[in-house]
Coordinates of C-alpha atoms in Angstrom, one line a residue:
X117 CA -11.9 29.2 58.7
X118 CA -9.9 26.2 57.8
X119 CA -7.1 26.5 55.2
X120 CA -4.2 24.5 53.8
X121 CA -1.5 23.5 56.3
X122 CA 1.2 26.1 56.3
X123 CA -1.1 28.9 55.1
X124 CA -2.5 29.9 58.5
X125 CA -0.4 33.1 59.1
X126 CA -1.1 34.2 55.5
X127 CA -4.8 33.6 56.0
X128 CA -4.8 35.5 59.3
X129 CA -3.1 38.5 57.6
X130 CA -5.6 38.3 54.6
X131 CA -8.6 38.2 56.9
X132 CA -7.4 41.2 58.9
X133 CA -6.8 43.2 55.8
X134 CA -10.3 42.3 54.4
X135 CA -12.0 43.3 57.7
X136 CA -10.0 46.5 58.1
X137 CA -10.8 47.6 54.6
X138 CA -14.5 47.0 55.4
X139 CA -14.3 49.1 58.5
X140 CA -14.8 46.3 61.0
X141 CA -11.7 46.8 63.1
X142 CA -13.2 45.0 66.1
X143 CA -13.6 41.8 64.1
X144 CA -10.1 42.2 62.7
X145 CA -8.7 42.5 66.2
X146 CA -10.2 39.1 67.1
X147 CA -8.5 37.2 64.3
X148 CA -6.2 34.4 65.6
X149 CA -4.2 31.9 63.6
X150 CA -4.3 28.3 64.9
X151 CA -3.3 25.0 63.5
X152 CA -5.3 24.3 60.4
X153 CA -7.0 27.7 60.0
X154 CA -8.1 31.0 61.6
X155 CA -10.6 31.8 64.3
X156 CA -12.4 35.1 64.7
X157 CA -15.5 36.7 66.2
X158 CA -17.8 38.4 63.6
X159 CA -21.3 39.1 62.4
X160 CA -23.4 37.7 59.5
X161 CA -22.1 40.5 57.4
X162 CA -18.5 39.5 58.3
X163 CA -19.2 35.9 57.2
X164 CA -20.6 37.0 53.9
X165 CA -17.7 39.3 53.2
X166 CA -15.2 36.6 53.9
X167 CA -16.9 34.3 51.4
X168 CA -16.7 37.0 48.8
X169 CA -13.2 38.2 49.4
X170 CA -11.0 35.5 50.9
X171 CA -8.6 33.8 48.5
X172 CA -6.9 31.5 51.1
X173 CA -9.6 30.0 53.2
X174 CA -11.1 26.6 52.3
X175 CA -14.5 27.3 53.9
X176 CA -16.2 29.4 56.6
X177 CA -17.6 27.6 59.6
X178 CA -20.1 29.2 62.0
X179 CA -19.9 27.9 65.6
X180 CA -23.4 27.3 67.0
X181 CA -22.7 25.2 70.1
X182 CA -19.8 23.9 72.3
X183 CA -19.5 22.1 75.6
X184 CA -18.1 19.1 77.5
X185 CA -19.1 15.6 76.7
X186 CA -18.5 12.1 77.9
X187 CA -20.8 10.1 75.5
X188 CA -23.1 10.4 72.5
X189 CA -26.1 11.5 74.7
X190 CA -24.2 14.6 75.7
X191 CA -23.7 15.4 72.1
X192 CA -27.4 15.0 71.5
X193 CA -28.2 17.4 74.4
X194 CA -25.6 19.9 73.1
X195 CA -27.2 20.0 69.6
X196 CA -30.7 20.4 71.2
X197 CA -29.6 23.8 72.5
X198 CA -29.7 25.2 69.0
X199 CA -33.0 26.5 67.5
X200 CA -32.7 24.7 64.2
X201 CA -36.0 26.0 62.9
X202 CA -34.3 29.4 62.6
X203 CA -31.7 27.9 60.2
X204 CA -33.7 25.6 57.9
X205 CA -37.3 24.8 56.9
X206 CA -38.6 21.2 57.4
X207 CA -38.5 20.4 53.7
X208 CA -34.8 21.3 53.5
X209 CA -32.0 18.7 54.0
X210 CA -29.0 18.2 56.2
X211 CA -25.8 16.3 56.6
X212 CA -23.5 15.8 59.6
X213 CA -19.7 15.2 59.4
X214 CA -17.6 14.5 62.4
X215 CA -13.9 14.9 63.0
X216 CA -12.0 14.0 66.2
X217 CA -8.8 14.5 68.0
X218 CA -8.1 12.1 70.9
X219 CA -11.9 11.5 71.3
X220 CA -12.8 8.5 73.5
X221 CA -15.8 7.7 71.4
X222 CA -15.6 4.4 69.4
X223 CA -17.9 5.4 66.5
X224 CA -17.8 8.9 64.9
X225 CA -20.6 7.7 62.7
X226 CA -22.8 7.2 65.7
X227 CA -21.8 10.6 67.0
X228 CA -23.0 12.1 63.7
X229 CA -26.3 10.2 64.0
X230 CA -27.0 11.6 67.4
X231 CA -26.5 15.2 66.1
X232 CA -28.8 14.4 63.2
X233 CA -31.4 13.0 65.7
X234 CA -31.2 16.2 67.8
X235 CA -31.8 18.4 64.7
X236 CA -34.7 16.3 63.5
X237 CA -36.3 16.1 67.0
X238 CA -35.9 19.9 67.5
X239 CA -37.4 20.6 64.1
X240 CA -40.3 18.2 64.7
X241 CA -41.2 19.9 68.0
X242 CA -41.0 23.4 66.5
X243 CA -42.7 22.8 63.2
X244 CA -44.4 19.3 63.3
X245 CA -42.1 18.0 60.6
X246 CA -38.5 17.1 60.2
X247 CA -35.8 17.5 57.5
X248 CA -34.4 14.6 55.4
X249 CA -30.7 13.7 55.1
X250 CA -28.9 14.4 51.9
X251 CA -25.3 13.2 52.0
X252 CA -24.3 14.9 48.7
X253 CA -26.0 18.3 48.4
X254 CA -27.5 19.2 51.8
X255 CA -29.1 22.6 52.5
X256 CA -27.6 22.5 56.1
X257 CA -24.2 20.9 56.5
X258 CA -23.0 20.5 60.1
X259 CA -19.5 19.8 61.2
X260 CA -18.9 18.3 64.7
X261 CA -15.4 18.4 66.0
X262 CA -14.6 16.2 69.1
X263 CA -11.6 17.0 71.3
X264 CA -10.8 14.7 74.2
X265 CA -13.5 16.1 76.5
X266 CA -14.9 19.0 74.6
X267 CA -17.2 19.2 71.5
X268 CA -17.7 22.0 69.0
X269 CA -20.6 22.1 66.5
X270 CA -20.4 24.3 63.4
X271 CA -22.7 25.2 60.5
X272 CA -20.7 25.0 57.2
X273 CA -21.7 28.3 55.5
X274 CA -19.7 27.6 52.4
X275 CA -21.0 24.4 50.7
X276 CA -18.5 23.5 47.9
X277 CA -15.0 24.4 49.1
X278 CA -13.9 28.0 48.4
X279 CA -11.1 26.9 46.0
X280 CA -13.9 26.2 43.5
X281 CA -14.1 29.8 42.2
X282 CA -16.8 28.9 39.6
X283 CA -14.7 29.3 36.5
X284 CA -12.8 26.1 36.1
X285 CA -14.0 23.4 33.7
X286 CA -10.8 22.2 32.0
X287 CA -8.6 20.9 34.8
X288 CA -5.9 19.0 33.0
X289 CA -4.4 16.0 34.8
X290 CA -3.3 17.5 38.1
X291 CA -4.7 20.9 38.8
X292 CA -3.3 23.2 41.5
X293 CA -6.0 24.4 43.9
X294 CA -6.8 28.1 43.5
X295 CA -6.4 28.6 47.3
X296 CA -2.8 27.2 47.1
X297 CA -2.0 29.4 44.1
X298 CA -3.3 32.4 46.1
X299 CA -1.1 31.3 49.1
X300 CA 2.0 31.2 46.9
X301 CA 1.2 34.7 45.6
X302 CA 0.6 35.9 49.2
X303 CA 3.8 34.5 50.4
X304 CA 5.6 36.3 47.6
X305 CA 3.9 39.5 48.4
X306 CA 2.7 39.9 44.8
X307 CA -0.4 42.0 44.8
X308 CA -0.7 43.1 41.1
X309 CA 0.8 46.5 41.8
X310 CA 3.0 48.3 39.2
X311 CA 6.0 47.9 41.5
X312 CA 5.4 44.2 41.8
X313 CA 6.4 43.7 38.2
X314 CA 5.2 41.2 35.6
X315 CA 4.3 37.7 36.9
X316 CA 5.3 34.8 34.7
X317 CA 4.4 31.1 35.2
X318 CA 6.4 29.2 32.5
X319 CA 4.9 25.9 33.5
X320 CA 1.3 27.1 33.8
X321 CA -0.6 23.8 33.2
X322 CA -4.3 24.7 33.3
X323 CA -3.4 28.3 34.2
X324 CA -4.3 28.4 37.9
X325 CA -1.5 30.6 39.2
X326 CA -1.7 33.0 36.2
X327 CA -5.5 33.3 36.5
X328 CA -5.4 33.9 40.3
X329 CA -2.7 36.5 39.7
X330 CA -4.7 38.2 37.0
X331 CA -7.9 38.4 39.1
X332 CA -5.8 40.0 41.9
X333 CA -4.3 42.4 39.3
X334 CA -7.8 43.3 38.1
X335 CA -9.4 43.6 41.6
X336 CA -11.8 40.7 41.0
X337 CA -13.2 39.2 44.2
X338 CA -12.7 35.4 44.2
X339 CA -16.3 34.7 45.3
X340 CA -18.0 36.8 42.5
X341 CA -18.8 33.9 40.2
X342 CA -20.4 31.4 42.5
X343 CA -23.1 30.8 45.1
X344 CA -22.7 29.6 48.7
X345 CA -24.6 27.4 51.1
X346 CA -25.4 30.3 53.5
X347 CA -27.7 31.8 50.9
X348 CA -30.2 29.0 51.7
X349 CA -30.0 29.4 55.5
X350 CA -32.5 31.3 57.6
X351 CA -30.2 34.0 59.2
X352 CA -28.9 34.9 55.8
X353 CA -32.4 35.0 54.1
X354 CA -33.5 37.9 56.3
X355 CA -34.1 41.1 54.4
X356 CA -31.3 43.0 56.1
X357 CA -28.8 40.2 55.3
X358 CA -30.0 39.8 51.7
X359 CA -29.7 43.5 51.1
X360 CA -26.2 43.6 52.6
X361 CA -25.1 40.7 50.4
X362 CA -26.4 42.4 47.2
X363 CA -24.6 45.6 48.2
X364 CA -21.3 43.8 48.9
X365 CA -21.4 42.2 45.4
X366 CA -22.2 45.5 43.8
X367 CA -19.3 47.1 45.5
X368 CA -17.0 44.3 44.5
X369 CA -18.1 44.7 40.8
X370 CA -17.4 48.4 41.0
X371 CA -13.9 47.8 42.2
X372 CA -12.9 45.8 39.1
X373 CA -10.3 47.7 37.0
X374 CA -7.8 47.3 34.2
X375 CA -4.6 45.5 35.4
X376 CA -1.6 47.7 36.2
X377 CA 0.9 44.9 35.3
X378 CA 0.6 42.0 32.8
X379 CA 0.5 38.4 33.8
X380 CA 2.0 35.8 31.5
X381 CA 1.8 32.0 31.3
X382 CA 3.3 29.3 29.2
X383 CA 3.5 25.6 28.8
X384 CA 5.3 23.3 26.5
X385 CA 1.9 21.6 25.7
X386 CA -0.6 23.2 23.2
X387 CA -3.3 21.2 25.0
X388 CA -2.5 22.8 28.4
X389 CA -2.2 26.4 27.1
X390 CA -5.6 25.8 25.3
X391 CA -7.1 24.6 28.7
X392 CA -5.6 27.7 30.4
X393 CA -6.9 30.1 27.8
X394 CA -10.4 28.8 28.1
X395 CA -10.2 28.9 31.9
X396 CA -9.0 32.5 31.8
X397 CA -11.9 33.5 29.5
X398 CA -14.4 32.0 32.0
X399 CA -12.6 33.7 34.8
X400 CA -13.0 37.1 33.1
X401 CA -9.3 37.7 32.8
X402 CA -8.2 36.6 29.4
X403 CA -7.5 40.3 28.5
X404 CA -5.0 40.4 31.5
X405 CA -3.0 37.3 30.6
X406 CA -0.7 36.5 27.7
X407 CA -0.5 32.7 27.2
X408 CA 2.2 31.3 25.0
X409 CA 3.0 27.7 24.1
X410 CA 6.7 27.6 24.7
X411 CA 9.5 25.6 26.3
X412 CA 10.4 27.0 29.7
X413 CA 14.0 26.3 28.9
X414 CA 14.0 28.7 26.0
X415 CA 11.6 31.4 26.9
X416 CA 13.3 34.8 27.0
X417 CA 12.5 37.2 29.9
X418 CA 9.8 39.7 28.8
X419 CA 11.2 42.5 31.0
X420 CA 14.3 43.4 33.0
X421 CA 12.6 42.4 36.3
X422 CA 9.6 40.5 37.5
X423 CA 8.4 37.5 39.3
X424 CA 8.6 33.9 38.1
X425 CA 6.2 31.6 39.9
X426 CA 5.8 27.9 39.1
X427 CA 4.4 24.6 40.3
X428 CA 6.5 22.3 38.1
X429 CA 5.4 18.7 37.5
X430 CA 6.0 16.2 40.2
X431 CA 4.7 12.6 40.2
X432 CA 3.2 12.4 43.7
X433 CA 0.3 14.6 42.6
X434 CA -1.1 11.9 40.4
X435 CA 0.6 8.6 41.2
X436 CA -1.3 6.1 43.3
X437 CA 0.1 5.8 46.8
X438 CA 3.3 3.8 46.8
X439 CA 3.8 3.9 43.0
X440 CA 6.1 7.0 42.9
X441 CA 9.8 6.8 42.7
X442 CA 11.5 6.6 46.1
X443 CA 14.6 8.3 44.9
X444 CA 13.2 11.1 42.7
X445 CA 10.6 13.4 44.3
X446 CA 9.7 14.6 40.8
X447 CA 9.4 11.3 39.1
X448 CA 6.1 10.3 37.5
X449 CA 5.6 13.3 35.3
X450 CA 2.3 15.0 36.1
X451 CA 0.7 17.1 33.4
X452 CA 2.8 16.8 30.2
X453 CA 6.0 16.0 32.0
X454 CA 9.2 17.9 31.7
X455 CA 10.3 19.8 28.6
X456 CA 12.1 17.5 26.2
X457 CA 10.9 14.4 28.1
X458 CA 14.0 14.3 30.2
X459 CA 14.6 13.6 33.9
X460 CA 13.7 16.1 36.6
X461 CA 17.4 16.5 37.5
X462 CA 18.2 17.5 33.9
X463 CA 15.2 19.8 33.7
X464 CA 16.0 21.8 36.9
X465 CA 19.7 22.0 36.1
X466 CA 18.9 23.4 32.7
X467 CA 16.2 25.7 34.0
X468 CA 18.6 27.2 36.6
X469 CA 21.2 27.8 33.9
X470 CA 18.6 29.4 31.7
X471 CA 17.4 31.7 34.5
X472 CA 21.0 32.8 35.3
X473 CA 21.5 33.9 31.7
X474 CA 18.1 35.3 30.8
X475 CA 16.4 36.3 34.1
X476 CA 19.0 38.3 36.1
X477 CA 17.1 40.8 38.2
X478 CA 14.1 38.6 38.6
X479 CA 12.8 36.7 41.6
X480 CA 11.7 33.1 41.2
X481 CA 9.4 31.1 43.5
X482 CA 9.2 27.4 43.0
X483 CA 6.9 25.0 44.8
X484 CA 8.4 21.5 45.3
X485 CA 8.3 18.5 47.6
X486 CA 12.1 18.1 47.2
X487 CA 13.8 19.7 50.1
X488 CA 17.1 19.5 48.2
X489 CA 15.8 21.4 45.1
X490 CA 18.2 24.3 45.6
X491 CA 21.2 21.9 45.5
X492 CA 19.9 20.3 42.4
X493 CA 19.6 23.8 40.8
X494 CA 22.9 25.0 42.2
X495 CA 21.0 28.1 43.5
X496 CA 20.9 29.4 47.0
X497 CA 17.4 30.1 48.2
X498 CA 16.8 33.3 50.1
X499 CA 13.6 31.9 51.7
X500 CA 11.7 28.7 52.0
X501 CA 8.0 28.6 53.1
X502 CA 6.5 25.3 54.2
X503 CA 3.3 24.5 52.3
X504 CA 1.1 21.5 51.7
X505 CA -0.2 20.6 48.2
X506 CA -3.1 18.3 49.4
X507 CA -1.3 15.5 51.2
X508 CA 2.1 16.4 49.9
X509 CA 4.5 18.3 52.1
X510 CA 6.2 21.0 49.9
X511 CA 8.3 24.1 50.2
X512 CA 8.0 27.3 48.3
X513 CA 11.5 28.3 47.5
X514 CA 12.5 31.9 46.7
X515 CA 15.6 32.5 44.5
X516 CA 16.9 36.0 43.8
X517 CA 18.4 35.6 40.4
X518 CA 21.7 37.2 39.4
X519 CA 24.0 36.7 36.4
X520 CA 25.9 33.4 36.6
X521 CA 25.6 31.2 39.7
X522 CA 24.8 32.0 43.3
X523 CA 27.2 29.2 44.2
X524 CA 30.8 28.7 43.2
X525 CA 30.7 26.1 40.5
X526 CA 34.1 24.6 39.6
X527 CA 32.5 23.3 36.3
X528 CA 31.8 26.8 35.1

C-alpha cells in the first residue's frame, strides 16, 4: 500500500486499527511500514476493506509474482507463472507500468512489453483470445517493480488513486490531496471525538481539510462514494466476494452518525468558500461544517479550545519548476494569495500575533515548506512532522498557543 512520503508510520497505525476493528488480528500483526508505504498479508476481504476504510493509502497493490531476474526474458517467465484467465476475460484490457531501483535493464518500456506479452500469451493459450492494451482506463493494471536482481509484480486493485474520494469537482487552483489532509489530521490525533474539540481551518481553500475532518466526525468511510478497479477482476467477482463487499458497504453506511464536534472552515475569498461549500455538499457533510468568508487575521476563536489546522498558500504548489522565489518559500501566492495581498512574512507575523491574543488554549498545526516558519512567527513549535505535499518537502508544525509570545520578544 503506497502512501505519501512521511506518512508511512501513520498508515501502518491506521491499517492495524482498521483490521483489528474488523476482527482480523492476524492480518493486523503482519503490517509493516517501509519506505514509501506499508506491506501486509491479507485476504480478498482485507483488500476490499482497506479500499473502503483507508484515508491515508494512495492505492492497494496485490502481489502476484516475485523472483530473481537478469534480463527481460526472465520477467516474461515470471509473469507466465500467473493464471491471468482467473483475473480477466479476453475482451477486457490491460496496462503495465514499471518502476525500478538500481535495475541493470536499459529499457523499462521493453520490460513492460515483456510482461504484456506474457499476459497475452497466457490468455491466448487458456481461452483462445487475448486482451487489448488500454493505456488510460484498463481493466487490469499491472505494476512491475525492479530491484537490482529481484522483480515484483503487482495487480493494482484501486484504479484511480484513493485520494479521489468521489466528491470533488471544484478544485480551485492548488487543491490539497485528501490523503495528505487525512495524514495531517492523523498526525494531530484529531478523530472527531468530543474531547478533540472544534477543528478550524481559517485558510480552507476548496475545503479539503474541513471536509476530511467532517467525514471523520460523522463516521463516513472514505471509499463510500466511488468504485474501484478490483470490482472488475475475477477473484472479486466471485459470489462470496461480491456478497462480502455489499455487506461491508452496508455496515459502513450503518455507522454514519451525527458529528459530536463541529468543523469550521473559512477563506478570505468568496470564490473559495463557494467551492468548499459545494464540495462539502457532494461529500455529504455540509451539515457538519460551518463555512465563513473571513480574513484569517480577524476571525475570532469560536470556543475556548480547539484545533487550528491549515495549509496556507505557498507558491511552489502551482509555480512551474524554477519560477518560484529562491528567498521566500511562500512566494508565488497559490489560491487567492495572502490576506490583504501582503508578503508571506507579514502574513505569518500578523497571524501569530492574532493567535496569541485570540486563540490562547488552542493547538495550531501548520503545513509549510519553510523550515524556519517558527522563527518567522516567533512561536516555538512543540512538534514538527516531515511530510511531502507532492514533490514539495514540508513539515507539519504544532504550536501550543498561550497568551502573548512563546518567545521573549524585546519589541513587545
